[in-house]
mmCIF file of C-alpha atoms and ligand atoms in Angstrom:
data_model
loop_
_atom_site.group_PDB
_atom_site.id
_atom_site.type_symbol
_atom_site.label_atom_id
_atom_site.label_comp_id
_atom_site.label_asym_id
_atom_site.label_seq_id
_atom_site.Cartn_x
_atom_site.Cartn_y
_atom_site.Cartn_z
ATOM 1 C CA UNK A 1 3.399 0.865 -9.813
ATOM 2 C CA UNK A 2 0.959 3.772 -9.810
ATOM 3 C CA UNK A 3 2.905 6.997 -9.555
ATOM 4 C CA UNK A 4 0.080 9.466 -9.731
ATOM 5 C CA UNK A 5 -2.843 9.629 -7.334
ATOM 6 C CA UNK A 6 -5.123 10.668 -10.193
ATOM 7 C CA UNK A 7 -4.343 7.412 -11.958
ATOM 8 C CA UNK A 8 -5.935 5.206 -9.338
ATOM 9 C CA UNK A 9 -8.728 7.562 -8.329
ATOM 10 C CA UNK A 10 -9.879 7.938 -11.922
ATOM 11 C CA UNK A 11 -10.489 4.195 -11.906
ATOM 12 C CA UNK A 12 -13.332 4.555 -9.408
ATOM 13 C CA UNK A 13 -15.474 7.408 -8.061
ATOM 14 C CA UNK A 14 -16.069 5.446 -4.830
ATOM 15 C CA UNK A 15 -13.273 3.939 -2.710
ATOM 16 C CA UNK A 16 -14.430 1.407 -0.114
ATOM 17 C CA UNK A 17 -12.636 1.696 3.211
ATOM 18 C CA UNK A 18 -12.114 -1.879 4.421
ATOM 19 C CA UNK A 19 -11.567 -2.817 8.059
ATOM 20 C CA UNK A 20 -10.687 -6.524 7.954
ATOM 21 C CA UNK A 21 -10.865 -8.364 11.264
ATOM 22 C CA UNK A 22 -10.600 -11.932 9.929
ATOM 23 C CA UNK A 23 -7.989 -12.648 7.312
ATOM 24 C CA UNK A 24 -10.234 -15.221 5.655
ATOM 25 C CA UNK A 25 -12.741 -12.464 4.866
ATOM 26 C CA UNK A 26 -10.240 -10.453 2.801
ATOM 27 C CA UNK A 27 -10.494 -12.186 -0.566
ATOM 28 C CA UNK A 28 -14.269 -12.821 -0.588
ATOM 29 C CA UNK A 29 -14.870 -9.243 0.548
ATOM 30 C CA UNK A 30 -12.637 -7.862 -2.206
ATOM 31 C CA UNK A 31 -14.293 -10.109 -4.791
ATOM 32 C CA UNK A 32 -17.742 -8.995 -3.623
ATOM 33 C CA UNK A 33 -16.790 -5.326 -3.965
ATOM 34 C CA UNK A 34 -15.263 -5.965 -7.388
ATOM 35 C CA UNK A 35 -18.365 -7.868 -8.501
ATOM 36 C CA UNK A 36 -20.381 -4.787 -7.568
ATOM 37 C CA UNK A 37 -18.094 -2.631 -9.718
ATOM 38 C CA UNK A 38 -15.717 -1.207 -7.097
ATOM 39 C CA UNK A 39 -12.189 -1.841 -8.338
ATOM 40 C CA UNK A 40 -10.101 0.442 -6.096
ATOM 41 C CA UNK A 41 -9.951 -0.813 -2.515
ATOM 42 C CA UNK A 42 -8.406 0.674 0.613
ATOM 43 C CA UNK A 43 -7.404 -1.803 3.328
ATOM 44 C CA UNK A 44 -6.981 0.062 6.608
ATOM 45 C CA UNK A 45 -3.991 -0.847 8.759
ATOM 46 C CA UNK A 46 -6.159 -0.969 11.857
ATOM 47 C CA UNK A 47 -6.340 -4.669 12.509
ATOM 48 C CA UNK A 48 -3.802 -7.360 13.294
ATOM 49 C CA UNK A 49 -4.324 -9.119 9.965
ATOM 50 C CA UNK A 50 -4.456 -5.983 7.787
ATOM 51 C CA UNK A 51 -1.100 -6.490 6.040
ATOM 52 C CA UNK A 52 -1.655 -10.176 5.329
ATOM 53 C CA UNK A 53 -5.202 -9.385 4.173
ATOM 54 C CA UNK A 54 -3.829 -6.764 1.779
ATOM 55 C CA UNK A 55 -1.260 -9.226 0.458
ATOM 56 C CA UNK A 56 -3.940 -11.895 -0.002
ATOM 57 C CA UNK A 57 -6.095 -9.499 -2.019
ATOM 58 C CA UNK A 58 -3.127 -8.416 -4.139
ATOM 59 C CA UNK A 59 -2.326 -12.064 -4.902
ATOM 60 C CA UNK A 60 -5.821 -13.429 -5.429
ATOM 61 C CA UNK A 61 -7.889 -10.567 -6.859
ATOM 62 C CA UNK A 62 -5.914 -9.107 -9.777
ATOM 63 C CA UNK A 63 -8.903 -7.190 -11.106
ATOM 64 C CA UNK A 64 -8.698 -4.684 -8.247
ATOM 65 C CA UNK A 65 -6.201 -1.970 -7.382
ATOM 66 C CA UNK A 66 -5.547 -2.316 -3.675
ATOM 67 C CA UNK A 67 -3.963 0.223 -1.361
ATOM 68 C CA UNK A 68 -3.335 0.673 2.331
ATOM 69 C CA UNK A 69 -5.200 3.149 4.515
ATOM 70 C CA UNK A 70 -4.613 4.488 8.014
ATOM 71 C CA UNK A 71 -0.923 4.815 7.173
ATOM 72 C CA UNK A 72 0.433 7.128 9.871
ATOM 73 C CA UNK A 73 4.167 6.428 10.076
ATOM 74 C CA UNK A 74 7.131 5.714 7.823
ATOM 75 C CA UNK A 75 7.089 2.128 9.156
ATOM 76 C CA UNK A 76 3.426 1.746 8.163
ATOM 77 C CA UNK A 77 4.252 3.052 4.680
ATOM 78 C CA UNK A 78 7.128 0.626 4.159
ATOM 79 C CA UNK A 79 5.206 -2.345 5.535
ATOM 80 C CA UNK A 80 2.220 -1.545 3.314
ATOM 81 C CA UNK A 81 4.373 -1.338 0.194
ATOM 82 C CA UNK A 82 6.138 -4.579 1.143
ATOM 83 C CA UNK A 83 2.716 -6.239 1.435
ATOM 84 C CA UNK A 84 1.838 -5.090 -2.082
ATOM 85 C CA UNK A 85 0.002 -1.799 -1.572
ATOM 86 C CA UNK A 86 -0.392 -0.048 -4.917
ATOM 87 C CA UNK A 87 -1.212 3.264 -3.237
ATOM 88 C CA UNK A 88 -1.182 4.642 0.286
ATOM 89 C CA UNK A 89 -3.809 6.702 2.123
ATOM 90 C CA UNK A 90 -3.158 8.614 5.331
ATOM 91 C CA UNK A 91 -5.648 10.336 7.616
ATOM 92 C CA UNK A 92 -3.061 13.132 7.926
ATOM 93 C CA UNK A 93 0.270 14.134 6.426
ATOM 94 C CA UNK A 94 3.956 14.353 7.283
ATOM 95 C CA UNK A 95 7.228 15.105 5.519
ATOM 96 C CA UNK A 96 8.248 11.490 6.120
ATOM 97 C CA UNK A 97 5.238 10.204 4.173
ATOM 98 C CA UNK A 98 5.770 12.753 1.385
ATOM 99 C CA UNK A 99 9.426 11.694 1.102
ATOM 100 C CA UNK A 100 8.618 7.983 1.027
ATOM 101 C CA UNK A 101 6.019 8.466 -1.676
ATOM 102 C CA UNK A 102 8.471 10.466 -3.808
ATOM 103 C CA UNK A 103 11.277 7.949 -3.266
ATOM 104 C CA UNK A 104 9.213 4.817 -3.828
ATOM 105 C CA UNK A 105 6.952 6.163 -6.573
ATOM 106 C CA UNK A 106 3.922 4.789 -4.700
ATOM 107 C CA UNK A 107 1.032 7.262 -4.857
ATOM 108 C CA UNK A 108 0.057 8.898 -1.577
ATOM 109 C CA UNK A 109 -3.318 10.385 -0.720
ATOM 110 C CA UNK A 110 -2.574 12.522 2.345
ATOM 111 C CA UNK A 111 -5.211 13.887 4.687
ATOM 112 C CA UNK A 112 -5.971 17.616 4.705
ATOM 113 C CA UNK A 113 -8.938 19.605 5.976
ATOM 114 C CA UNK A 114 -7.595 23.067 6.828
ATOM 115 C CA UNK A 115 -6.263 25.681 4.423
ATOM 116 C CA UNK A 116 -2.798 25.255 5.921
ATOM 117 C CA UNK A 117 -2.864 21.472 5.449
ATOM 118 C CA UNK A 118 -4.117 21.825 1.877
ATOM 119 C CA UNK A 119 -1.329 24.339 1.174
ATOM 120 C CA UNK A 120 1.327 22.074 2.637
ATOM 121 C CA UNK A 121 0.171 19.031 0.682
ATOM 122 C CA UNK A 122 -0.182 20.959 -2.570
ATOM 123 C CA UNK A 123 3.216 22.694 -2.408
ATOM 124 C CA UNK A 124 4.776 19.336 -1.517
ATOM 125 C CA UNK A 125 3.474 17.914 -4.781
ATOM 126 C CA UNK A 126 0.284 16.211 -3.545
ATOM 127 C CA UNK A 127 -2.612 18.080 -5.134
ATOM 128 C CA UNK A 128 -5.172 15.383 -4.272
ATOM 129 C CA UNK A 129 -6.050 15.093 -0.585
ATOM 130 C CA UNK A 130 -8.279 12.988 1.611
ATOM 131 C CA UNK A 131 -10.753 15.321 3.328
ATOM 132 C CA UNK A 132 -11.179 13.464 6.615
ATOM 133 C CA UNK A 133 -13.263 13.360 8.725
ATOM 134 C CA UNK A 134 -15.510 14.955 6.132
ATOM 135 C CA UNK A 135 -18.746 15.205 8.057
ATOM 136 C CA UNK A 136 -17.259 16.926 11.099
ATOM 137 C CA UNK A 137 -14.832 19.094 9.119
ATOM 138 C CA UNK A 138 -17.449 21.181 7.378
ATOM 139 C CA UNK A 139 -18.667 18.676 4.782
ATOM 140 C CA UNK A 140 -19.378 19.728 1.214
ATOM 141 C CA UNK A 141 -19.608 23.406 2.193
ATOM 142 C CA UNK A 142 -16.011 23.420 3.401
ATOM 143 C CA UNK A 143 -14.710 21.663 0.272
ATOM 144 C CA UNK A 144 -16.568 24.165 -1.905
ATOM 145 C CA UNK A 145 -15.055 27.075 0.052
ATOM 146 C CA UNK A 146 -11.525 25.613 -0.175
ATOM 147 C CA UNK A 147 -11.985 25.509 -3.961
ATOM 148 C CA UNK A 148 -11.711 29.340 -3.989
ATOM 149 C CA UNK A 149 -8.078 29.677 -2.894
ATOM 150 C CA UNK A 150 -7.083 26.181 -4.120
ATOM 151 C CA UNK A 151 -8.589 25.759 -7.607
ATOM 152 C CA UNK A 152 -6.064 23.066 -8.538
ATOM 153 C CA UNK A 153 -6.552 20.830 -5.495
ATOM 154 C CA UNK A 154 -8.874 17.816 -5.613
ATOM 155 C CA UNK A 155 -10.553 16.277 -2.591
ATOM 156 C CA UNK A 156 -11.629 12.783 -1.595
ATOM 157 C CA UNK A 157 -14.141 13.273 1.216
ATOM 158 C CA UNK A 158 -14.220 10.352 3.626
ATOM 159 C CA UNK A 159 -15.772 9.863 7.046
ATOM 160 C CA UNK A 160 -19.536 9.989 7.414
ATOM 161 C CA UNK A 161 -20.132 9.690 3.657
ATOM 162 C CA UNK A 162 -23.053 7.528 2.575
ATOM 163 C CA UNK A 163 -26.062 7.378 0.296
ATOM 164 C CA UNK A 164 -27.658 10.305 2.174
ATOM 165 C CA UNK A 165 -24.909 12.798 1.238
ATOM 166 C CA UNK A 166 -22.906 11.213 -1.605
ATOM 167 C CA UNK A 167 -24.641 13.551 -4.075
ATOM 168 C CA UNK A 168 -23.649 16.729 -2.200
ATOM 169 C CA UNK A 169 -19.998 15.786 -2.525
ATOM 170 C CA UNK A 170 -20.097 14.365 -6.040
ATOM 171 C CA UNK A 171 -21.697 17.567 -7.335
ATOM 172 C CA UNK A 172 -18.572 19.559 -6.472
ATOM 173 C CA UNK A 173 -16.071 20.046 -9.316
ATOM 174 C CA UNK A 174 -13.128 19.638 -6.935
ATOM 175 C CA UNK A 175 -14.268 16.230 -5.603
ATOM 176 C CA UNK A 176 -12.618 13.458 -7.631
ATOM 177 C CA UNK A 177 -13.955 10.491 -5.599
ATOM 178 C CA UNK A 178 -15.481 9.724 -2.210
ATOM 179 C CA UNK A 179 -14.381 7.128 0.318
ATOM 180 C CA UNK A 180 -16.299 5.246 2.946
ATOM 181 C CA UNK A 181 -17.403 2.054 4.567
ATOM 182 C CA UNK A 182 -21.152 2.273 4.068
ATOM 183 C CA UNK A 183 -21.150 -0.616 1.549
ATOM 184 C CA UNK A 184 -19.503 -2.862 4.181
ATOM 185 C CA UNK A 185 -21.941 -3.002 7.101
ATOM 186 C CA UNK A 186 -20.367 -4.888 9.989
ATOM 187 C CA UNK A 187 -23.226 -7.344 10.370
ATOM 188 C CA UNK A 188 -23.079 -8.329 6.689
ATOM 189 C CA UNK A 189 -19.307 -8.839 6.890
ATOM 190 C CA UNK A 190 -19.631 -10.890 10.075
ATOM 191 C CA UNK A 191 -22.301 -13.027 8.452
ATOM 192 C CA UNK A 192 -20.226 -13.461 5.296
ATOM 193 C CA UNK A 193 -23.143 -12.091 3.284
ATOM 194 C CA UNK A 194 -21.008 -11.240 0.244
ATOM 195 C CA UNK A 195 -24.004 -11.015 -2.029
ATOM 196 C CA UNK A 196 -25.456 -8.197 0.073
ATOM 197 C CA UNK A 197 -22.093 -6.427 -0.072
ATOM 198 C CA UNK A 198 -21.978 -6.779 -3.865
ATOM 199 C CA UNK A 199 -25.440 -5.253 -4.057
ATOM 200 C CA UNK A 200 -24.448 -2.306 -1.848
ATOM 201 C CA UNK A 201 -21.278 -1.827 -3.902
ATOM 202 C CA UNK A 202 -23.259 -1.897 -7.093
ATOM 203 C CA UNK A 203 -25.765 0.621 -5.684
ATOM 204 C CA UNK A 204 -22.896 2.980 -4.837
ATOM 205 C CA UNK A 205 -21.539 2.708 -8.387
ATOM 206 C CA UNK A 206 -25.003 3.297 -9.853
ATOM 207 C CA UNK A 207 -25.422 6.363 -7.625
ATOM 208 C CA UNK A 208 -22.017 7.723 -8.692
ATOM 209 C CA UNK A 209 -22.880 7.149 -12.352
ATOM 210 C CA UNK A 210 -26.237 8.849 -12.083
ATOM 211 C CA UNK A 211 -24.662 11.765 -10.223
ATOM 212 C CA UNK A 212 -22.162 12.101 -13.080
ATOM 213 C CA UNK A 213 -24.920 11.946 -15.655
ATOM 214 C CA UNK A 214 -26.830 14.566 -13.692
ATOM 215 C CA UNK A 215 -23.962 17.064 -13.718
ATOM 216 C CA UNK A 216 -21.512 15.577 -11.216
ATOM 217 C CA UNK A 217 -17.903 15.832 -12.052
ATOM 218 C CA UNK A 218 -15.975 12.648 -12.252
HETATM 219 C C1 3PG B 1 -11.730 6.211 7.093
HETATM 220 O O1 3PG B 1 -10.808 5.816 7.740
HETATM 221 O O2 3PG B 1 -11.549 6.644 5.943
HETATM 222 C C2 3PG B 1 -13.052 6.262 7.735
HETATM 223 O O3 3PG B 1 -13.052 5.570 8.931
HETATM 224 C C3 3PG B 1 -14.182 5.815 6.898
HETATM 225 O O4 3PG B 1 -15.251 6.494 7.392
HETATM 226 P P1 3PG B 1 -16.716 5.882 7.416
HETATM 227 O O5 3PG B 1 -16.608 4.591 8.168
HETATM 228 O O6 3PG B 1 -17.530 6.939 8.134
HETATM 229 O O7 3PG B 1 -17.167 5.706 5.999
#
């Protein structure tokens, strides 16, 4: 069980956000991402098969750390953990989610974009937050500005992140990882083109590594 959000995020500077429509895609998709070097996967609870897909990945792809995303309610949280989620990501935050994370010991990455939300998450014991939707919430400029009053908070920008702006986020000292779906284009998933997905995953890892080498922060 991963108790600390830092523990799983330090495993990977890029977290793929998976929307799985066909359960049979879950394992090959996870293996393709892992083959490209992405070992921390977020399965969003947005599709009918999401929980069984998460469970299938947990059972069949031990080399990855798999969590649940789009967790909005206490019921979502419990169902995700029952399906094997090793961490939980929410687009927002609530006392119920904070309590469940504390009680269960399953790491929670809550959403926060405003100063008030960052304050609430941080004082509640969650100093790492998902900055979502990043592109329409002020992007890298907003995360940099939030670093002034909140020097001990770390951000995971997600939503509109891709090769075109990955570097802007990774250059910030308070960005610990980025999340996104750009390495999982819908047409490649539909076609079962796992090789293409591995290549995109591997390109995202190479970009993260070169950003680190060039003065990024992870
Ligand atoms: C999420 O839920 O984290 C986002 O939908 C991912 O955003 P993206 O598809 O713009 O990367």
